[in-house]
Amino acid sequence: MKTILVIEDERDLLDLVAFNLEREGYRVLTALDGRDGLETAKTHLPDLIVLDLMLPGIMGTDICKILKNNEKTESIPIIMLTAKGEEIDRVVGFEVGADDYVVKPFSNRELMLRIRAVLRRSEPELKEEKIITVGLITIDTGRHVVTADDEEIILTTTEYKLLLNLAERRGRVQNRDLLLKNVWGYNYVGDTRTVDTHITRLRTKLGRAGDIIKTVRGFGYKMEDS
Amino acid sequence: MKTILVIEDERDLLDLVAFNLEREGYRVLTALDGRDGLETAKTHLPDLIVLDLMLPGIMGTDICKILKNNEKTESIPIIMLTAKGEEIDRVVGFEVGADDYVVKPFSNRELMLRIRAVLRRSEPELKEEKIITVGLITIDTGRHVVTADDEEIILTTTEYKLLLNLAERRGRVQNRDLLLKNVWGYNYVGDTRTVDTHITRLRTKLGRAGDIIKTVRGFGYKMEDS
DNA sequence: TAGAAATGTAACATGGCTGTAACATGGAAT
DNA sequence: ATTCCATGTTACAGCCATGTTACATTTCTA
């Protein structure tokens, strides 16, 4: 789950961008001016910053420079928003260390694509690949294969994520809200009973190996550690 | 994806060159002085170095000598940037081990052409040639020929790269973003669904052999390795 | 420079997945 | 034992991820 900070003084535009980002599944932080933006950037260390070039008070370029000169924030990619009239060409944008820029007026699609592209760049080449074994269950994250009782089990996306989550925290109880956050995403709105349904499906598919998924009445679920 | 290190103390020029290189699809590292440049060269081992002759602190020629005397960096080609006034002629440039040099002021086009030429020269005569076989598919990287079910298949560049990418990491799931990065390039901006389209085209061309390209719903694609 | 090939995007199709609700079950407290 | 409430289970309608095709645009090639 990636966090994106948007620094933009036009409230309408800020809200619009924030809304679209959230719909794409990002966690969004906002700031209406440079000072606040800097503050938020330093305290929350977002994964990416969308920064308006023209801001009251501190200029966007200055914010960019400050962020790029701070050890904690220097590696956070920045996408600049520039108005067409502002004869800021690419070179100036990159001069202060921005990673990409989008010219206003921009389409939502374009901004989203560029954000995704910049985030993609900073993503590690190889994600952690591991093989987890709990009881009769084996999860190979690299191959995305789950085995129970030496039989390969075909799981759906949600089932897989849920199982992985339980397995990674084996031995510890997790309540439904926590599971919803970790598996379904922080901005998921819905019934907590959904978790129960998926637990049932998992247990069914896993057969007797599924017995290690224990219900902790009143608290949630856990996977036995033994 | 080739990585190029630019060592240049004039910030404007550095950014301009970096920008142009990125647009050409290179990954770019930068350094504003010799010390930093040497450091970066040793740690990141770029594929090529663009080096300004006149630098504060250590001279460009010295950096060049140091790099060429270090076992790890000696094979990295270096292109020197020299001002016209600096009566460094070819002889001096090549004396310290530079592979080519460009006289300021230079056009972007000229620099790019020389970089490409030097990179081409330094490329090993035969890249690692190998024949990969997965299921009914055979990829001969040396001859750039793909066979499926004993029939030769004509693939486009993108299809070939995509297939090779999947085959090289056979067995492991790769998400669309990773594929985009590896096949389409580091700074590609576009829809991730593009991957799907090309997967379809691949499967179609490969016929029944294409069945080993599996969809992993919610995660990406993988090629069976059994 | 014309024509062909390749490429990326959009639009539509489809089938599996998913969340919800409704009912069933069983444990715990009284 | 009875009641309540948390959890188990099941069915189903809508949705969403992916498959597929068509098309406009770009790139290649002769």
XYZ file of C-alpha atoms (C1' of nucleotides) in Angstrom:
512
model
C 0.000 0.000 0.000
C 1.708 3.153 -1.214
C 1.301 6.549 0.391
C 1.269 9.656 -1.757
C 1.549 13.236 -0.553
C -0.098 15.913 -2.683
C 0.995 19.517 -2.161
C -1.330 21.872 -4.017
C -2.893 25.164 -2.998
C -5.969 25.003 -5.210
C -8.385 23.197 -3.021
C -10.564 21.872 -5.829
C -7.652 20.416 -7.700
C -6.207 18.968 -4.522
C -9.458 17.226 -3.705
C -9.823 15.937 -7.210
C -6.355 14.465 -7.304
C -6.729 13.028 -3.825
C -10.017 11.445 -4.748
C -8.621 9.841 -7.865
C -5.584 8.561 -6.041
C -7.694 6.978 -3.356
C -9.826 5.320 -5.944
C -6.669 3.788 -7.341
C -5.953 2.371 -3.921
C -3.294 4.727 -2.663
C -3.223 6.197 0.791
C -3.272 9.959 0.358
C -1.856 12.799 2.433
C -2.541 16.390 1.476
C -1.063 19.800 2.141
C -2.345 23.176 1.011
C 0.926 25.031 1.277
C 4.630 24.438 1.150
C 5.353 24.669 4.826
C 2.734 22.109 5.697
C 3.867 19.958 2.813
C 7.459 19.896 3.990
C 6.338 19.092 7.494
C 4.149 16.207 6.353
C 6.816 14.885 4.029
C 9.370 14.754 6.822
C 7.089 13.187 9.399
C 5.239 10.686 7.229
C 7.863 9.895 4.599
C 5.424 9.123 1.764
C 6.367 6.895 -1.151
C 5.867 9.703 -3.662
C 5.109 13.409 -3.677
C 2.965 15.303 -6.174
C 4.065 18.908 -5.924
C 2.615 22.030 -7.456
C 5.261 24.351 -8.789
C 3.421 27.545 -7.884
C 2.603 27.735 -4.213
C 2.003 30.633 -1.860
C 4.975 31.195 0.391
C 7.703 28.775 -0.569
C 8.081 27.961 -4.250
C 7.659 24.396 -5.391
C 11.186 24.336 -6.714
C 12.520 25.320 -3.325
C 10.546 22.600 -1.623
C 11.943 20.178 -4.113
C 15.474 21.284 -3.371
C 14.951 21.101 0.362
C 13.541 17.606 0.124
C 16.315 16.436 -2.135
C 18.930 17.831 0.233
C 17.508 16.147 3.283
C 18.899 12.714 3.922
C 15.589 11.295 5.062
C 13.557 12.579 2.132
C 16.056 12.641 -0.718
C 14.988 9.314 -2.125
C 11.288 10.126 -2.289
C 10.356 10.604 -5.948
C 8.658 13.878 -6.837
C 6.262 14.639 -9.659
C 5.890 18.351 -10.440
C 2.695 19.997 -11.534
C 3.378 22.995 -13.751
C 1.059 25.364 -15.533
C 1.690 25.731 -19.213
C 2.397 29.438 -18.929
C 5.097 28.878 -16.387
C 7.961 28.581 -18.768
C 9.374 25.824 -16.706
C 10.635 23.354 -19.164
C 11.787 19.873 -18.440
C 15.304 20.950 -17.758
C 14.382 23.279 -14.930
C 12.136 20.628 -13.475
C 14.855 18.064 -13.451
C 17.385 20.599 -12.312
C 15.851 20.745 -8.884
C 15.584 16.994 -8.765
C 12.025 16.249 -9.803
C 11.537 12.764 -11.216
C 8.834 13.666 -13.675
C 6.448 16.483 -14.363
C 2.945 16.975 -15.660
C 1.713 20.124 -17.361
C -1.625 21.628 -16.348
C -4.249 21.137 -17.441
C -3.613 17.432 -17.245
C -5.887 14.470 -17.591
C -6.382 12.247 -14.621
C -5.241 9.340 -16.708
C -1.939 10.948 -17.498
C -1.166 11.792 -13.888
C -2.043 8.280 -12.755
C 0.100 6.699 -15.442
C 3.076 8.851 -14.570
C 2.711 8.197 -10.876
C 2.583 4.520 -11.533
C 5.607 4.709 -13.800
C 7.672 6.587 -11.236
C 6.684 4.205 -8.469
C 7.533 1.280 -10.696
C 11.045 2.602 -11.073
C 11.676 2.686 -7.355
C 10.309 -0.790 -6.857
C 12.924 -3.418 -6.013
C 13.839 -5.684 -8.884
C 13.130 -8.875 -7.035
C 10.564 -9.017 -4.345
C 11.267 -11.221 -1.418
C 10.628 -14.776 -2.448
C 10.285 -17.331 0.263
C 8.837 -20.680 1.118
C 6.778 -20.817 4.260
C 5.831 -24.091 5.876
C 3.261 -24.328 8.614
C 1.927 -27.695 9.583
C 0.989 -29.533 6.418
C 0.818 -26.306 4.431
C 3.538 -24.920 2.215
C 3.442 -21.535 0.512
C 5.937 -20.762 -2.219
C 5.636 -17.022 -2.775
C 7.934 -16.951 -5.777
C 5.962 -19.516 -7.705
C 2.718 -18.606 -6.067
C 1.956 -22.199 -5.302
C 0.272 -23.543 -2.194
C 0.524 -27.131 -1.088
C -1.526 -28.820 1.584
C -0.872 -32.404 2.533
C 1.383 -32.654 -0.531
C -1.445 -31.711 -2.851
C -1.370 -28.481 -4.799
C -4.272 -26.270 -3.810
C -5.693 -23.690 -6.198
C -6.555 -20.560 -4.279
C -8.163 -17.344 -5.367
C -6.421 -14.019 -4.892
C -8.114 -13.200 -1.619
C -7.732 -16.675 -0.226
C -4.046 -16.645 -1.044
C -3.445 -13.295 0.568
C -5.397 -14.298 3.634
C -3.495 -17.531 4.024
C -0.168 -15.798 3.542
C -1.098 -13.227 6.116
C -1.997 -15.828 8.685
C 1.080 -17.866 7.920
C 3.431 -14.921 8.185
C 2.093 -14.149 11.629
C 1.603 -17.714 12.686
C 1.018 -18.241 16.352
C -0.445 -14.802 16.856
C -4.122 -13.994 16.929
C -5.345 -11.426 14.431
C -8.696 -9.794 14.746
C -10.977 -9.326 11.806
C -10.263 -5.635 11.448
C -6.560 -6.258 11.232
C -7.050 -8.944 8.632
C -9.332 -6.671 6.651
C -6.674 -3.989 6.694
C -3.838 -6.273 5.719
C -5.605 -8.389 3.141
C -8.355 -6.186 1.796
C -6.545 -2.844 2.111
C -6.706 0.007 4.516
C -9.589 1.748 2.803
C -11.823 -1.246 2.533
C -15.378 -0.587 3.622
C -17.498 -3.591 4.318
C -18.718 -6.286 6.580
C -16.201 -7.920 8.900
C -18.071 -11.164 8.468
C -16.528 -11.328 5.020
C -13.424 -12.614 6.757
C -15.376 -15.529 8.190
C -16.592 -16.539 4.783
C -13.123 -16.612 3.375
C -11.789 -18.521 6.349
C -14.403 -21.142 5.672
C -13.433 -21.332 2.027
C -9.797 -21.675 2.955
C -10.476 -24.443 5.442
C -12.558 -26.303 2.899
C -9.916 -26.122 0.214
C -7.090 -27.023 2.549
C -8.840 -30.138 3.830
C -7.407 -31.619 6.989
C -4.384 -29.337 6.680
C -6.777 -26.476 7.286
C -7.230 -27.546 10.868
C -4.352 -25.362 11.925
C -6.425 -22.266 11.244
C -7.950 -21.782 14.642
C -10.841 -19.612 15.656
C -10.205 -17.549 18.751
C -13.685 -16.816 19.872
C -14.274 -13.144 20.481
C -10.915 -12.086 19.019
C -10.249 -13.406 15.576
C -8.180 -16.112 13.940
C -4.725 -17.510 14.205
C -2.623 -20.170 12.618
C -1.060 -22.720 14.945
C 2.668 -22.438 15.233
C 3.629 -26.031 16.005
C 19.100 -1.170 -19.722
C 22.456 0.549 -19.718
C 23.580 2.719 -16.850
C 25.589 5.835 -17.548
C 27.436 7.920 -14.989
C 27.865 11.605 -15.743
C 30.541 13.515 -13.848
C 30.207 17.234 -14.462
C 30.415 20.199 -12.117
C 28.196 22.580 -14.074
C 24.809 21.749 -12.695
C 22.860 22.996 -15.722
C 24.900 20.986 -18.134
C 24.768 17.937 -15.902
C 21.002 18.057 -15.719
C 20.655 18.620 -19.414
C 22.831 15.666 -20.281
C 21.123 13.511 -17.672
C 17.739 14.425 -19.015
C 18.666 13.633 -22.576
C 20.178 10.331 -21.593
C 17.089 9.347 -19.694
C 14.951 10.193 -22.645
C 17.075 7.831 -24.698
C 16.253 5.126 -22.214
C 19.431 4.975 -20.190
C 19.541 4.798 -16.444
C 21.547 7.787 -15.291
C 23.787 8.381 -12.299
C 25.261 11.805 -11.649
C 28.131 13.298 -9.708
C 29.048 16.951 -9.297
C 32.685 16.428 -8.455
C 35.455 13.961 -8.969
C 35.458 12.408 -5.545
C 31.776 11.632 -5.702
C 32.177 10.435 -9.271
C 34.882 7.960 -8.361
C 32.839 6.715 -5.469
C 29.757 6.183 -7.598
C 31.740 4.543 -10.370
C 33.211 2.007 -7.972
C 30.004 1.187 -6.189
C 27.605 1.125 -9.133
C 29.885 0.029 -11.957
C 28.052 1.839 -14.762
C 28.257 0.732 -18.367
C 29.778 4.015 -19.469
C 31.076 7.222 -17.922
C 30.761 10.726 -19.327
C 33.503 12.724 -17.657
C 34.227 16.420 -17.718
C 37.902 17.161 -18.091
C 37.864 20.232 -15.886
C 36.577 19.503 -12.423
C 37.137 21.124 -9.072
C 39.437 19.072 -6.914
C 40.670 16.095 -8.880
C 41.253 16.635 -12.594
C 39.237 14.616 -15.068
C 42.420 13.101 -16.451
C 43.364 11.846 -13.020
C 39.973 10.303 -12.501
C 40.344 8.615 -15.804
C 43.710 7.184 -14.831
C 42.433 5.997 -11.484
C 39.491 4.250 -13.077
C 41.619 2.631 -15.721
C 44.060 1.367 -13.086
C 41.373 -0.204 -10.970
C 40.598 -3.765 -11.853
C 36.896 -3.387 -11.257
C 36.456 -0.241 -13.318
C 39.120 -0.576 -15.978
C 36.763 -1.957 -18.581
C 34.202 0.829 -18.268
C 34.398 3.033 -21.349
C 34.851 6.748 -20.741
C 33.826 9.678 -22.886
C 35.598 12.933 -22.066
C 33.993 16.336 -22.268
C 36.543 19.012 -23.094
C 36.195 22.711 -23.630
C 37.625 23.992 -26.864
C 40.131 26.215 -25.119
C 41.515 23.316 -23.142
C 44.183 22.314 -25.591
C 43.600 18.700 -24.876
C 43.904 16.999 -28.154
C 43.100 13.460 -29.019
C 46.478 12.274 -27.987
C 46.234 13.496 -24.418
C 42.687 12.261 -24.158
C 43.517 8.770 -25.270
C 46.758 8.783 -23.325
C 44.857 8.621 -20.068
C 42.596 5.929 -21.421
C 39.492 7.741 -22.584
C 37.566 5.912 -25.285
C 36.291 8.982 -27.052
C 35.937 12.665 -26.445
C 33.497 15.430 -27.265
C 34.396 19.088 -27.503
C 32.192 21.698 -25.827
C 29.958 23.182 -26.900
C 28.506 19.994 -28.270
C 25.107 19.163 -29.622
C 22.997 16.672 -27.788
C 22.799 14.628 -30.936
C 26.532 14.350 -31.188
C 26.948 13.207 -27.616
C 24.211 10.602 -27.956
C 25.700 9.230 -31.150
C 29.128 8.909 -29.609
C 27.745 7.235 -26.530
C 25.873 4.751 -28.632
C 28.932 4.092 -30.738
C 31.166 3.518 -27.754
C 28.636 1.250 -26.111
C 28.292 -0.757 -29.274
C 32.037 -1.130 -29.495
C 32.338 -2.287 -25.920
C 29.595 -4.829 -26.297
C 30.984 -8.329 -26.160
C 31.115 -9.849 -29.593
C 28.696 -12.532 -28.639
C 26.348 -11.861 -25.838
C 25.703 -14.857 -23.734
C 24.169 -17.195 -26.211
C 21.970 -19.863 -24.909
C 19.143 -22.088 -25.850
C 16.267 -22.156 -23.455
C 13.712 -24.916 -23.597
C 10.479 -24.722 -21.689
C 7.748 -27.179 -22.469
C 7.328 -27.253 -26.223
C 9.043 -23.911 -26.656
C 12.660 -23.385 -27.568
C 14.375 -20.020 -27.619
C 17.736 -19.740 -29.312
C 19.043 -16.392 -28.102
C 22.100 -16.552 -30.299
C 20.183 -16.919 -33.515
C 17.107 -15.170 -32.217
C 14.873 -18.012 -33.263
C 11.859 -19.302 -31.400
C 10.383 -22.727 -31.938
C 7.068 -23.979 -30.647
C 5.992 -27.528 -31.193
C 8.894 -27.905 -33.653
C 7.584 -25.074 -35.794
C 9.507 -21.843 -36.130
C 7.496 -18.918 -34.798
C 8.031 -15.377 -36.035
C 7.776 -12.977 -33.135
C 7.976 -9.219 -32.995
C 10.569 -7.529 -30.819
C 8.229 -6.985 -27.927
C 6.803 -10.471 -28.088
C 10.280 -11.943 -28.148
C 11.459 -9.948 -25.169
C 8.345 -10.789 -23.232
C 8.693 -14.473 -23.970
C 12.366 -14.466 -23.085
C 11.644 -12.664 -19.863
C 9.050 -15.192 -18.847
C 11.248 -18.080 -19.881
C 14.300 -16.835 -18.028
C 12.305 -16.657 -14.850
C 10.205 -19.680 -15.570
C 8.256 -20.995 -12.669
C 8.104 -17.663 -10.928
C 5.237 -15.226 -11.069
C 5.960 -11.803 -12.447
C 3.535 -8.976 -12.004
C 2.656 -6.613 -14.799
C 4.748 -3.785 -13.423
C 7.846 -5.921 -13.308
C 7.254 -7.089 -16.859
C 6.729 -3.519 -17.986
C 9.999 -2.523 -16.400
C 11.965 -5.408 -17.831
C 10.436 -5.579 -21.282
C 9.233 -2.068 -22.005
C 11.943 -0.240 -20.138
C 12.685 1.711 -17.058
C 10.821 4.875 -17.893
C 7.895 3.564 -19.828
C 4.659 5.418 -19.151
C 1.563 3.567 -20.167
C -1.245 1.240 -19.403
C -0.437 -2.028 -17.664
C -3.114 -3.738 -19.718
C -0.674 -3.524 -22.607
C 0.980 -6.559 -21.089
C -2.248 -8.525 -21.383
C -2.566 -7.748 -25.055
C 0.912 -8.976 -25.772
C 0.384 -12.090 -23.710
C -2.633 -12.841 -25.858
C -0.616 -12.313 -29.019
C 2.110 -14.575 -27.736
C -0.321 -17.310 -26.822
C -1.961 -17.090 -30.195
C 1.294 -17.349 -32.091
C 2.601 -20.152 -29.920
C -0.496 -22.268 -30.385
C -0.875 -25.145 -27.992
C 2.678 -24.614 -26.782
C 1.482 -21.305 -25.425
C -0.546 -23.074 -22.788
C 2.400 -22.993 -20.436
C 1.981 -19.250 -20.058
C -0.277 -19.200 -17.057
C -2.326 -16.339 -15.696
C -2.033 -15.868 -11.974
C -5.122 -13.886 -11.238
C -4.459 -10.780 -9.204
C -0.687 -11.136 -9.459
C 0.559 -11.474 -13.000
C 1.829 -14.194 -15.304
C 4.194 -17.066 -15.097
C 5.581 -19.747 -17.316
C 5.295 -23.310 -16.091
C 8.669 -24.927 -15.676
C 7.760 -28.539 -15.273
C 8.114 8.330 -49.159
C 4.620 4.882 -49.522
C 3.215 0.730 -47.708
C 3.574 -2.684 -44.215
C 4.284 -4.109 -39.707
C 4.086 -3.344 -34.986
C 2.349 -1.239 -31.043
C -0.636 0.705 -27.446
C -5.236 1.757 -26.178
C -10.006 1.357 -25.891
C -14.136 -1.228 -25.979
C -16.550 -5.194 -25.360
C -17.042 -10.196 -23.664
C -16.807 -13.587 -20.227
C -16.335 -16.340 -16.420
C -14.642 -16.766 -11.987
C -14.464 -14.306 -7.719
C -16.412 -11.861 -4.009
C -19.321 -9.824 -0.499
C -23.591 -10.126 1.567
C -27.418 -11.960 3.623
C -29.883 -15.607 5.519
C -29.943 -19.579 7.969
C -27.419 -23.191 10.907
C -24.631 -24.478 14.698
C -22.447 -24.649 18.940
C -20.235 -22.578 23.053
C -20.835 -19.859 27.187
C -23.290 -17.518 30.632
C -27.116 -17.440 33.519
C -31.524 -26.360 30.414
C -32.253 -22.248 28.073
C -30.999 -18.325 25.781
C -27.954 -15.423 23.400
C -24.444 -14.430 20.511
C -20.339 -15.459 17.898
C -19.072 -18.155 14.288
C -19.914 -21.684 10.430
C -22.031 -22.461 6.092
C -24.328 -21.813 1.844
C -26.425 -19.557 -2.150
C -26.465 -15.973 -5.331
C -26.248 -11.575 -7.850
C -23.076 -8.213 -9.201
C -18.582 -7.085 -10.102
C -14.037 -7.176 -11.590
C -9.876 -9.124 -13.675
C -8.606 -10.934 -17.690
C -9.322 -12.372 -22.642
C -10.050 -10.759 -27.041
C -10.666 -7.943 -30.950
C -10.529 -3.713 -33.521
C -8.455 0.437 -34.592
C -5.524 4.603 -34.630
C -0.905 5.773 -34.374
C 3.897 5.057 -34.599
C 7.776 2.819 -36.411
C 10.077 0.198 -39.715
C 11.412 -1.019 -44.353
C 11.833 -1.278 -49.053
